Coordinates of C-alpha atoms and ligand atoms in Angstrom, one line a residue:
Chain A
X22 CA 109.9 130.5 139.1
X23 CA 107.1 133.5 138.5
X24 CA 106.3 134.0 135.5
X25 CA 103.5 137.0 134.2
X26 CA 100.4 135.9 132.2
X27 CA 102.1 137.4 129.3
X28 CA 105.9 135.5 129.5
X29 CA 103.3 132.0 129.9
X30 CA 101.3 132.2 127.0
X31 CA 104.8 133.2 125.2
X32 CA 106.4 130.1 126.4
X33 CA 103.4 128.1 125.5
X34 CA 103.8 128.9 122.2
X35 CA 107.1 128.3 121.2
X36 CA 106.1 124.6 122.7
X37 CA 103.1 124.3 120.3
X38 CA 105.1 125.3 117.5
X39 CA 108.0 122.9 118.6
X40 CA 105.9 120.1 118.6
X41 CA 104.3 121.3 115.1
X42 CA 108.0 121.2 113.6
X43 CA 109.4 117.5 115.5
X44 CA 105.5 116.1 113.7
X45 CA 106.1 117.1 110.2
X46 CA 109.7 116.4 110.6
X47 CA 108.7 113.0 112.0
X48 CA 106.4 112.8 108.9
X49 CA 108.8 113.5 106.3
X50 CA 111.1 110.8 107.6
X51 CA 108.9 108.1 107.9
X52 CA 107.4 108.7 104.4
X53 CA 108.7 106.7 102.0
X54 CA 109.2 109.3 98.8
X55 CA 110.3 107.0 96.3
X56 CA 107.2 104.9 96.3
X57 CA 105.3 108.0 96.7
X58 CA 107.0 110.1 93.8
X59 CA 105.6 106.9 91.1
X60 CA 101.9 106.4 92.8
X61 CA 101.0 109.4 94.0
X62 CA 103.0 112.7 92.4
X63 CA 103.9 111.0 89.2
X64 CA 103.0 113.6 87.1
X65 CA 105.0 112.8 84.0
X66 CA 102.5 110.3 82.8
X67 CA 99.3 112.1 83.0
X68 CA 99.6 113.8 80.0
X69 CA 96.6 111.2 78.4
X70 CA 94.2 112.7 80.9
X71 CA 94.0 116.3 79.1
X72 CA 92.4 117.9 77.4
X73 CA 89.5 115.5 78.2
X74 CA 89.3 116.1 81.5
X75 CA 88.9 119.1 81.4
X76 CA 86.8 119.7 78.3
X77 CA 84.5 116.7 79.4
X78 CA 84.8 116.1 82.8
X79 CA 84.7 119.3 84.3
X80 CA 82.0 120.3 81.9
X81 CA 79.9 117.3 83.0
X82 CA 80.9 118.2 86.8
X83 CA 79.6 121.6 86.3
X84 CA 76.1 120.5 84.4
X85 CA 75.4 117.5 86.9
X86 CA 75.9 119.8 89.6
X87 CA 74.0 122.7 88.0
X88 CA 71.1 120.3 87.2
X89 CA 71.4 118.5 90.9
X90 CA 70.8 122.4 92.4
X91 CA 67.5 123.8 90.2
X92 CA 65.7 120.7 91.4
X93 CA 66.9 120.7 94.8
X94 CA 66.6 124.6 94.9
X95 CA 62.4 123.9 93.7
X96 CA 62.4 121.0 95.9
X97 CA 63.8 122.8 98.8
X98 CA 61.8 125.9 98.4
X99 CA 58.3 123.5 98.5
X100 CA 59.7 121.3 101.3
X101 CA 60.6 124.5 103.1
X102 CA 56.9 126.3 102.7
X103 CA 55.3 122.7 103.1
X104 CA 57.6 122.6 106.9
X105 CA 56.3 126.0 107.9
X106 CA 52.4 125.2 106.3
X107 CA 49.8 125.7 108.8
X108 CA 48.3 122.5 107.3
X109 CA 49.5 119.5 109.1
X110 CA 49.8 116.9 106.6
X111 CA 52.2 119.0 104.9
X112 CA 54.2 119.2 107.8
X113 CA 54.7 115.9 108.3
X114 CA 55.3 114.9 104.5
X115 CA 58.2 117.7 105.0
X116 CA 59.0 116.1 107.8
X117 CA 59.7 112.6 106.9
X118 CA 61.3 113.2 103.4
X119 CA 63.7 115.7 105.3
X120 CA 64.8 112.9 107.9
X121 CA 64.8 110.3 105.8
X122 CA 66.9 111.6 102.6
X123 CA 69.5 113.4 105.1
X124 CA 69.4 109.6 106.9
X125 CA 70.7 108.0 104.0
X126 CA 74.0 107.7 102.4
X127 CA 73.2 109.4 98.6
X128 CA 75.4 106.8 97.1
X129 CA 72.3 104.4 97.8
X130 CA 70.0 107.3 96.4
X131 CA 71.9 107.1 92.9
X132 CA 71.9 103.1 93.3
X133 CA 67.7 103.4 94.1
X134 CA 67.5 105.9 91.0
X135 CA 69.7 104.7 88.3
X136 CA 69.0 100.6 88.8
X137 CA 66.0 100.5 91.3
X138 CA 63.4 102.4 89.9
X139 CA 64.0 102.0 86.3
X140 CA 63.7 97.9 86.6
X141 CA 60.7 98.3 89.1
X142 CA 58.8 100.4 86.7
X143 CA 60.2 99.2 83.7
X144 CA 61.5 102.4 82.7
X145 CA 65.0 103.9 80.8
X146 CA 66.7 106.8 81.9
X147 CA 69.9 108.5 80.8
X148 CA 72.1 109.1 83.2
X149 CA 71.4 112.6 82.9
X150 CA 68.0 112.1 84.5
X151 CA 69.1 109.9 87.1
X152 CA 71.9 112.4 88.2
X153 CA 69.1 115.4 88.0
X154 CA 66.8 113.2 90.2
X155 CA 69.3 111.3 92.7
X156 CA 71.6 114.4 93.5
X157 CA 68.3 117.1 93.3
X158 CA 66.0 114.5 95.8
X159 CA 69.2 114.6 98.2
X160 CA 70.5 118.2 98.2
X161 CA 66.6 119.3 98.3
X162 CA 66.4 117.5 101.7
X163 CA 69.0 119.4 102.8
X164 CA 68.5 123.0 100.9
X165 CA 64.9 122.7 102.5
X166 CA 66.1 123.0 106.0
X167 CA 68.8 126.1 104.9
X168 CA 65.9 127.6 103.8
X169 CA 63.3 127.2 106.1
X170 CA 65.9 128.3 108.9
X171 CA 66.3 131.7 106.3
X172 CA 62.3 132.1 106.3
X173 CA 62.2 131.7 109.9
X174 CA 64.8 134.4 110.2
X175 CA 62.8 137.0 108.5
X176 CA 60.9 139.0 111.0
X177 CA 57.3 138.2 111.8
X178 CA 56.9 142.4 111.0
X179 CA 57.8 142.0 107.4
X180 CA 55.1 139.6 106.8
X181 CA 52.4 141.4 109.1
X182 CA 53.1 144.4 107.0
X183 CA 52.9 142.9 103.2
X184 CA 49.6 141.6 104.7
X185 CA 48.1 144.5 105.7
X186 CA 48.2 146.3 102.7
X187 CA 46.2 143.6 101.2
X188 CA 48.6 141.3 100.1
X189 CA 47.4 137.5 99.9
X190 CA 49.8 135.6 101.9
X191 CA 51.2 133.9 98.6
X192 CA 52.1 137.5 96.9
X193 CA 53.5 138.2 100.9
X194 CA 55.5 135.1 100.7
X195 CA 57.0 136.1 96.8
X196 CA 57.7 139.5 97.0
X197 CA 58.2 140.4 100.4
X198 CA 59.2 137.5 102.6
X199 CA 61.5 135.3 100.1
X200 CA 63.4 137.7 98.1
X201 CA 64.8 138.6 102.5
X202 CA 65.0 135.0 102.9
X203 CA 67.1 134.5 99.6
X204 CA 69.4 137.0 101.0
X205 CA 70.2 135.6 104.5
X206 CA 70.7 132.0 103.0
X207 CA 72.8 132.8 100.3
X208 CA 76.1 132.1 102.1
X209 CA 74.4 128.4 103.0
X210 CA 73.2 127.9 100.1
X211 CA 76.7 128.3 98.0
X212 CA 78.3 125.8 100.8
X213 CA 75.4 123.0 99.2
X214 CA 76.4 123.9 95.7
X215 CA 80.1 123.2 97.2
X216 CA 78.9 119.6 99.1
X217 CA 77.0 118.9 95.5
X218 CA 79.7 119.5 93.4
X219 CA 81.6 116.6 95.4
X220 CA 78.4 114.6 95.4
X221 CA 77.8 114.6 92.1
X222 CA 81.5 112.2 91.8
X223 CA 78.8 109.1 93.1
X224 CA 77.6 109.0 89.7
X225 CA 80.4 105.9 89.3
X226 CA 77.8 103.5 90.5
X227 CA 76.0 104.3 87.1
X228 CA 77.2 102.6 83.6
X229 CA 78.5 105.9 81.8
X230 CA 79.5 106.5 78.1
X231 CA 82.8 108.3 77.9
X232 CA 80.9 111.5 77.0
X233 CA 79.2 111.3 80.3
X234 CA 82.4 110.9 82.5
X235 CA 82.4 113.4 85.0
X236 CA 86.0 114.1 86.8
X237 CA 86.2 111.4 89.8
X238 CA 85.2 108.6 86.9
X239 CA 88.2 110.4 84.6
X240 CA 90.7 110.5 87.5
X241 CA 89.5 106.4 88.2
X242 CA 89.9 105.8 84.6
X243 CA 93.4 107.0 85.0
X244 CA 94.2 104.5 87.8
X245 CA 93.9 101.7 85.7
X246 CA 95.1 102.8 82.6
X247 CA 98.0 105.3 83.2
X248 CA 100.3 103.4 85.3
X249 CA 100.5 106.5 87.4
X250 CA 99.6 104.9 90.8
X251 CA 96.9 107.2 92.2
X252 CA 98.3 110.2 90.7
X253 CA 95.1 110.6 88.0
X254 CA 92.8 110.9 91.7
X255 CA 95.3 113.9 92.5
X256 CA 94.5 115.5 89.7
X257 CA 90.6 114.9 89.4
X258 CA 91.0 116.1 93.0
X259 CA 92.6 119.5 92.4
X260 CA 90.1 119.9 89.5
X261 CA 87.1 120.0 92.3
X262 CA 89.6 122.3 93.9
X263 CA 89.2 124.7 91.2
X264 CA 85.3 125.0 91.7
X265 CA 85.2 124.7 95.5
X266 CA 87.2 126.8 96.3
X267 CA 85.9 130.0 93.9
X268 CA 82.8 129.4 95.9
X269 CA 84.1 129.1 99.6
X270 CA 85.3 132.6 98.8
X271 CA 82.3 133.5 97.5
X272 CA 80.0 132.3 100.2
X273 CA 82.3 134.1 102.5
X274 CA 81.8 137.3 100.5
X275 CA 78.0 136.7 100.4
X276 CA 78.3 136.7 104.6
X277 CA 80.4 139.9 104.8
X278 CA 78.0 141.6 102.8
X279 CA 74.9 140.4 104.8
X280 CA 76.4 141.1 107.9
X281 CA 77.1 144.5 107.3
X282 CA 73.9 145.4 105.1
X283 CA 70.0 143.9 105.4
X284 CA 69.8 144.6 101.9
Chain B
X8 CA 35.0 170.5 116.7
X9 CA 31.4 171.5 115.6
X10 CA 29.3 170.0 113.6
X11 CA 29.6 172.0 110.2
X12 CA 33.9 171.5 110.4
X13 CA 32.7 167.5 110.7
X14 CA 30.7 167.1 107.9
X15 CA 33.1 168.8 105.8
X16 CA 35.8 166.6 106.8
X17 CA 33.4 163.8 106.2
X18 CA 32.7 164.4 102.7
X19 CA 36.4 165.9 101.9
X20 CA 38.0 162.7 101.8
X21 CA 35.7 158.7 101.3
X22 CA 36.5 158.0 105.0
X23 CA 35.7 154.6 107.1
X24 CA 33.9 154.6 110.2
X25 CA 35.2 151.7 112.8
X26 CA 32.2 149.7 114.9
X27 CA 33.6 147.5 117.4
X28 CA 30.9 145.3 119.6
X29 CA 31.7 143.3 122.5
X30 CA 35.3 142.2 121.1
X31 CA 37.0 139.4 122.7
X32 CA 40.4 137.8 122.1
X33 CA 42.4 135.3 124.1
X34 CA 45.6 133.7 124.0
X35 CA 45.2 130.1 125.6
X36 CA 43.8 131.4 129.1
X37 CA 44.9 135.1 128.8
X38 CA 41.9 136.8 128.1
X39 CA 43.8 140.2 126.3
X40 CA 40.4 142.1 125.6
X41 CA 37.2 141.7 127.7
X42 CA 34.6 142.5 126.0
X43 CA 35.7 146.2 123.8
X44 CA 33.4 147.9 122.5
X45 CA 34.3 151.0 120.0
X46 CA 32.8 153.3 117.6
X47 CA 35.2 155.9 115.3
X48 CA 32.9 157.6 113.0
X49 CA 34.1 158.4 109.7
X50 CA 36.2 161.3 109.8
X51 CA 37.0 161.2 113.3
X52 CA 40.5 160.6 115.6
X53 CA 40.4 158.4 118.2
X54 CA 43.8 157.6 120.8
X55 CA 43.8 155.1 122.1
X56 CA 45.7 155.2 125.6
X57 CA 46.2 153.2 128.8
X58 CA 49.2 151.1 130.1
X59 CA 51.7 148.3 128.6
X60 CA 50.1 145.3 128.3
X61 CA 46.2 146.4 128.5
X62 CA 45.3 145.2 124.8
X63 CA 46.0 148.1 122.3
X64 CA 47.8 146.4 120.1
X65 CA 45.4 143.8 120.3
X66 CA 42.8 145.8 119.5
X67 CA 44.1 147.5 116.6
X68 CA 45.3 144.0 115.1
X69 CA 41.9 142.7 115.5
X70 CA 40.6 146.1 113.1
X71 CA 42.5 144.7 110.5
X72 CA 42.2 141.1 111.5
X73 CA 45.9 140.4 112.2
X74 CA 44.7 138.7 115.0
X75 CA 41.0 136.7 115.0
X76 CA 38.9 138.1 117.6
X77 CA 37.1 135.1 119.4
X78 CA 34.1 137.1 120.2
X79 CA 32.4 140.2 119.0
X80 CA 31.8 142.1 115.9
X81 CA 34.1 144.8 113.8
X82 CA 32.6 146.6 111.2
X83 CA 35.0 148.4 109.1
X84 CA 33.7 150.8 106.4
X85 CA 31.2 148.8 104.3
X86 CA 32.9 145.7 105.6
X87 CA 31.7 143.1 108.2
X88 CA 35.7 142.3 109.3
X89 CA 34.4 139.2 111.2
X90 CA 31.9 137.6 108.7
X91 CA 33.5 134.6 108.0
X92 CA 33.2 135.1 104.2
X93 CA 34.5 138.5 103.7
X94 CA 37.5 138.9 101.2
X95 CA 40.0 140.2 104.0
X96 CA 43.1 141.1 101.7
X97 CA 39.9 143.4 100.4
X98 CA 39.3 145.2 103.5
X99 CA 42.6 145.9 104.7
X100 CA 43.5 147.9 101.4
X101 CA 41.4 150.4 103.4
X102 CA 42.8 150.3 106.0
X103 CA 46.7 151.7 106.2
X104 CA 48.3 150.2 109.6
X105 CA 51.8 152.0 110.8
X106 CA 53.7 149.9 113.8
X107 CA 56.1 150.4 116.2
X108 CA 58.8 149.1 114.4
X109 CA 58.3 150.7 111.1
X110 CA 58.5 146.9 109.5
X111 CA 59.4 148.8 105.5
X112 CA 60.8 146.6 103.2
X113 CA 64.5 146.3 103.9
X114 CA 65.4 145.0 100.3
X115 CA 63.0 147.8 98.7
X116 CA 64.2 151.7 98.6
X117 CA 61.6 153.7 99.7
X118 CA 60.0 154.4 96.6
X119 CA 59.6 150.9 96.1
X120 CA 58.4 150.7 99.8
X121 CA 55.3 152.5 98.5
X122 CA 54.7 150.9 95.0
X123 CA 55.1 147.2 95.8
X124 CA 51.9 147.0 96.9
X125 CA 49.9 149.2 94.2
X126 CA 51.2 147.5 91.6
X127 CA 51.0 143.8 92.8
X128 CA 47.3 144.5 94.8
X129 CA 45.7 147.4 93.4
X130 CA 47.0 146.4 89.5
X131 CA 48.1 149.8 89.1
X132 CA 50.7 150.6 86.0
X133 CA 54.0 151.4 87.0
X134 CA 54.2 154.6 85.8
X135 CA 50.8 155.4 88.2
X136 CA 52.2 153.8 91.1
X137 CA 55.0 155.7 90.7
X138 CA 53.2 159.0 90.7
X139 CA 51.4 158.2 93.8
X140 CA 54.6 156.9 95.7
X141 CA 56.1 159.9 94.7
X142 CA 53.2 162.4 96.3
X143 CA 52.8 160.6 99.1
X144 CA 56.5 160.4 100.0
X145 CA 56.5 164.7 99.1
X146 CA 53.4 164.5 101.6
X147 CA 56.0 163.4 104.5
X148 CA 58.8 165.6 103.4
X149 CA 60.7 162.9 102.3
X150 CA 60.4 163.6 98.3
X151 CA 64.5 163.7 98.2
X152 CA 65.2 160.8 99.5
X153 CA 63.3 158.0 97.6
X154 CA 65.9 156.4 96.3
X155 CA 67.1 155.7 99.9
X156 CA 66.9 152.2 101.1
X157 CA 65.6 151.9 104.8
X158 CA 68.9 151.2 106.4
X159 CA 69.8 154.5 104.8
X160 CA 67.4 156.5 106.8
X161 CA 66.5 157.6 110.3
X162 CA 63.8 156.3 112.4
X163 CA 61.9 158.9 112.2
X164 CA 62.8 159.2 108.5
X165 CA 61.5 155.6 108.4
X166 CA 58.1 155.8 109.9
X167 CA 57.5 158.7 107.6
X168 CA 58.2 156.5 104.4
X169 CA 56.0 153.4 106.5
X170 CA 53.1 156.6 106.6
X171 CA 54.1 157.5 102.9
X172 CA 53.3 153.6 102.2
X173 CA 50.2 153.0 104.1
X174 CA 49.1 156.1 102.4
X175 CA 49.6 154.8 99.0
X176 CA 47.1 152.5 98.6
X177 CA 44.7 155.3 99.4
X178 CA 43.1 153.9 102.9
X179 CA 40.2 155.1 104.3
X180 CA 41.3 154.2 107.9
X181 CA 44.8 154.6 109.3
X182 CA 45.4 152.6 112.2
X183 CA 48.8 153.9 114.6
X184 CA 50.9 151.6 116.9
X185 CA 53.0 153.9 118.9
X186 CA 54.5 155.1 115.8
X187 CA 56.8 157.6 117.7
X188 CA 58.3 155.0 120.5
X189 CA 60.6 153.6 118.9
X190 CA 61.8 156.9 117.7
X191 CA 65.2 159.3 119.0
X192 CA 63.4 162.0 120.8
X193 CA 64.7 164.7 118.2
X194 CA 62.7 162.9 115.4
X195 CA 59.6 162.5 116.9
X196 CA 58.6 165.9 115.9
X197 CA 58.0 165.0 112.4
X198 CA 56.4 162.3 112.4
X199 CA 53.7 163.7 114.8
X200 CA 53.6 166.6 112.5
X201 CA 52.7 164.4 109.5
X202 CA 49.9 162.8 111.8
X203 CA 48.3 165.8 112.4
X204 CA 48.2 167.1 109.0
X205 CA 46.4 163.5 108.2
X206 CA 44.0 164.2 110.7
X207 CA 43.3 168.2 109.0
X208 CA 43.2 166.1 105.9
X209 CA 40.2 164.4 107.4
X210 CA 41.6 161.2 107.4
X211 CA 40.3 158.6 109.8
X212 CA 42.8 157.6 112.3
X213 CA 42.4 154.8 115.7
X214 CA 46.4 156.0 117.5
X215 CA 47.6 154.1 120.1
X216 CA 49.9 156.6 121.5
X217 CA 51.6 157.5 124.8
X218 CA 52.2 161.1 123.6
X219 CA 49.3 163.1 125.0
X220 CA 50.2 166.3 124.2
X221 CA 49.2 165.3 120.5
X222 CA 46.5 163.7 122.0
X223 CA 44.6 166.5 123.4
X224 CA 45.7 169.0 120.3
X225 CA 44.8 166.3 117.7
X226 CA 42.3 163.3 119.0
X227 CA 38.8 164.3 119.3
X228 CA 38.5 161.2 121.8
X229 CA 40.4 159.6 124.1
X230 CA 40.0 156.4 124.8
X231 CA 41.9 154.7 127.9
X232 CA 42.0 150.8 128.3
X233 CA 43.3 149.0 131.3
X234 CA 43.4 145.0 131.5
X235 CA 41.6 144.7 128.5
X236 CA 38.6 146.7 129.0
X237 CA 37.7 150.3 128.4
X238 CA 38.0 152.0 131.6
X239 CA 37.2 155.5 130.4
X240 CA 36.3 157.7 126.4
X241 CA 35.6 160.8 126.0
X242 CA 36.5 164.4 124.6
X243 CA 40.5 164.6 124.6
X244 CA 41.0 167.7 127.0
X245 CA 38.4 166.0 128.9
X246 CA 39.5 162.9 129.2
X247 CA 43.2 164.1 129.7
X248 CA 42.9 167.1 132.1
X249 CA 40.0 166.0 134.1
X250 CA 39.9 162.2 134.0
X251 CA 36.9 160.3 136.1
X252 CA 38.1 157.4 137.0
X253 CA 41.2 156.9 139.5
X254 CA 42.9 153.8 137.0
X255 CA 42.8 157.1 134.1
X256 CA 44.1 159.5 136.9
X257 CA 46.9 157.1 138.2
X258 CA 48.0 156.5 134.7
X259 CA 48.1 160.1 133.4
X260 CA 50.1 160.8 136.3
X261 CA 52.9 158.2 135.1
X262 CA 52.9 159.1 131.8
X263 CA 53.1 162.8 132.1
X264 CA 55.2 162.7 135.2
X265 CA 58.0 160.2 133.8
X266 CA 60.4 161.4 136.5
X267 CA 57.7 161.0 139.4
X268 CA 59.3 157.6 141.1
X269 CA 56.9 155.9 143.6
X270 CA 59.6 155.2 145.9
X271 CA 56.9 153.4 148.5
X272 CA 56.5 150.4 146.1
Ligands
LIG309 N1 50.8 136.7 120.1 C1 50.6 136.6 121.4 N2 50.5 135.5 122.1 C2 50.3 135.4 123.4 N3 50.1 136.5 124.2 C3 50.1 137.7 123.6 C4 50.3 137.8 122.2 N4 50.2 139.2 121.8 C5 50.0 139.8 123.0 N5 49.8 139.0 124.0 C6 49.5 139.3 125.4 O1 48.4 140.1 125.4 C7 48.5 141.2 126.4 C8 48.2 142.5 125.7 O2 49.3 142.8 124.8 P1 49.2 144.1 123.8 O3 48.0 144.1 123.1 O4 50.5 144.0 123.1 O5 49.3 145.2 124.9 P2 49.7 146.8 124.7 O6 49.8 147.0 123.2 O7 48.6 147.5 125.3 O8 51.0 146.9 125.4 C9 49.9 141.1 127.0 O9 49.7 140.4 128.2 C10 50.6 140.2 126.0 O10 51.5 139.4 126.7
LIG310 MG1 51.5 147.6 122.1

């Protein structure tokens, strides 16, 4: 039997989407919906969780994450200059903090911040700090690469011509060669406000006060004291949702404009 | 040009003379200038010409110390360019350089093209800088669009408002990289046409240029380079209608002959 190019890649799709429809019918079948409607989408007895959850826990979400990204944003921006320095001492200090911060899980980095360092040095942090410190010493590790990748993108020209009109490379660097650079990573740079925002739930590992929940540690709460199965994590989850999401569009936005304007 | 026309240019506008002694520069083992030697007195227009990859560029980087000479002296104005301890960012807001690729500020309109720099460098008040931006930009014809941003404009548009910029911080040199080759031909026009009124003006100007027709009408020497050395200076119409040497007379020959194809080779 002949068939043209066309009627094949017809036929080939009807049998994708057959087997798309026998999987999800296969799914539904073998799931077992009583057990799932009282652990998992038992929504009647959730009602404890609000408004705290939202007044506290996506306020402190929002503030961890906010704090997390100014020092990873300074951080990165240093690392980034120190990776490009001339000067190879710098380099290398770039270097290794780069590898070894992106090398490690940041669960350990909260564990090393919030109990480590405080017993080694004998010092007491709020949770606050630690938070600022763990999530900002991780996301700068990984901000600093965004952003050396979006200085290295700016054209050689730009910086030849700031320079010969007499700017000092450090009055180059701030008016003429980062502002460009801040453009082309500003897509990037929303998608590590979006892998922070979920970062910041490892704060569990930390003793809180219930004014310092966040949403994971309200949505684990709820696990043990609602009765509602895993429910409470479903809802914590659709919080982060309501963040992520706002900012995947607007990352995506960001790129449209970029692509179709240097400006 | 005689004598009484130079000395009025001379005194019209504070102009810097360019001295270049026995320049060198290498990259690894590719020695790019052999030994250049170079004088542009003050008031005076220089082009620069000779074949792709003979060292212009490289020369007129060195003026303004984009690139570090290994060898040899420049003088630049009152300014020893390779004395180790002279304030560079100093010197090179008297010299205005123009590339090939225009290089404005993409995220700055064009009045802000030609501020940025008198205000953050020179310290000069808004308000001034403004003023200044705003002649220089008239000066190139492009006083109506200063609001445009560069991706707004045309090349040629562009190199104007890159001229406009240079101009700005008042230079006493202007150094050229082909500013009209990366232009549509229909646009080239003007921006030659703002060249030449800079060189009336008196301005001092080192253009490396493939466009000899403004050559002879404008330069009052030639200068052609081959493989990094000077192979032959002198008076433009000279230098262009009569060359010496047979390197000068085989280029000339491509350059003003585009559609003569060697079809031996
Ligand atoms: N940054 C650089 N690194 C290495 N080689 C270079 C660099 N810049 C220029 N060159 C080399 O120097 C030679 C002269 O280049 P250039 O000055 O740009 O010539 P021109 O402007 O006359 O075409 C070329 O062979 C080029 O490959
Ligand atoms: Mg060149």
């Amino acid at each position: 039997m002949a068939m043209t190019a066309r009627q094949r890649a017809k036929v080939s799709l009807y049998v994708q989407a057959g087997i798309f429809v026998v999987a999800v019918a296969a799914l539904i079948l073998a799931t077992d919906w009583k057990t799932i409607g009282n652990s998992v989408f038992n929504f009647a007895k959730i009602g404890p969780m609000f408004p705290d959850i939202f007044l506290i826990g996506l306020k402190n979400t929002l503030i961890y994450t906010a704090l997390g990204f100014i020092v990873g944003l300074s951080g990165g921006l240093l690392l980034a200059l120190m990776k490009l320095s001339s000067f190879p001492l710098y380099r290398w200090i770039a270097t290794g903090y780069i590898e070894f911060f992106r090398g490690i899980p940041a669960l350990l980095v909260f564990i090393a911040f919030g109990y480590g360092v405080p017993l080694a040095f004998g010092v007491q942090w709020n949770v606050t700090i630690v938070v600022m410190i763990s999530l900002g010493m991780v996301a700068a590790a990984y901000i600093a690469e965004t952003l050396r990748a979006g200085l290295q993108a700016v054209p050689k020209g730009q910086l030849e011509a700031a320079r010969s009109l007499g700017m000092p490379q450090w009055r180059a660097m701030v008016s003429i060669v980062i502002p460009q650079a801040f453009r082309i990573v500003l897509p990037p740079l929303t998608n590590e406000v979006i892998l922070l925002t979920k970062d910041s739930s490892l704060i569990y590992v930390l003793g809180l006060t219930a004014s310092q929940y966040e949403l994971t540690k309200f949505g684990r709460d709820g696990i043990s004291s609602l009765g509602a199965g895993l429910t409470p994590l479903l809802v914590a989850g659709a919080f982060y949702l309501v963040i992520t999401i706002p900012l995947s569009l607007l990352a995506r936005k960001f790129e449209s404009r970029s692509a179709r304007t240097k400006r | 040009m005689n004598d009484v026309e130079n000395n009025a240019r001379n005194t019209a506008v504070h102009a810097a003379g360019v001295s270049l002694k026995d320049l060198r520069k290498s990259y690894g083992s590719n020695e790019v200038l052999k030994g250049i030697s170079l004088e542009v007195s003050p008031g005076e227009v220089v082009c620069l010409i000779g074949p792709s990859g003979s060292g212009k560029s490289t020369l007129l980087r060195c003026v303004n110390l984009l690139e570090q000479p290994n060898e040899g002296t420049i003088h630049v104005g009152g300014f020893e360019a390779t004395n180790p301890d002279v304030d560079i960012d100093k010197m090179r807001r008297k010299v205005g350089m123009v590339f090939q690729q225009f290089n404005l500020f993409p995220h700055l309109n064009a009045q802000q093209n030609c501020t940025i720099a008198q205000t953050k460098v020179l310290k000069r008040p808004q308000a001034e800088a403004d003023k200044v931006a705003r002649a220089n930009l008239e000066r190139v014809g492009l006083g109506h669009l200063a609001d445009r941003f560069p991706d707004q404009l045309s090349g040629g548009q562009q190199q104007r408002v890159a001229i406009a910029r240079a101009l700005s911080m008042d230079p006493e040199l202007m150094l050229f990289d082909e500013p009209t080759s990366a232009l549509d031909p229909e646009t080239v026009g003007d921006v030659l046409s703002v060249m030449r009124n800079l060189a009336k003006e008196g301005m001092t100007m080192l253009v490396v240029t493939h466009e000899m027709g403004f050559a002879r009408e404008v330069a009052d020497r030639v200068v052609f380079m081959d493989g990094g050395v000077v192979v032959e200076e002198g008076v433009a119409e000279q230098v262009i209608s009569a060359p010496k040497q047979s390197r000068t007379k085989e280029f000339l020959k491509r350059v003003l002959d585009p559609t003569h194809i060697d079809i031996s080779k």
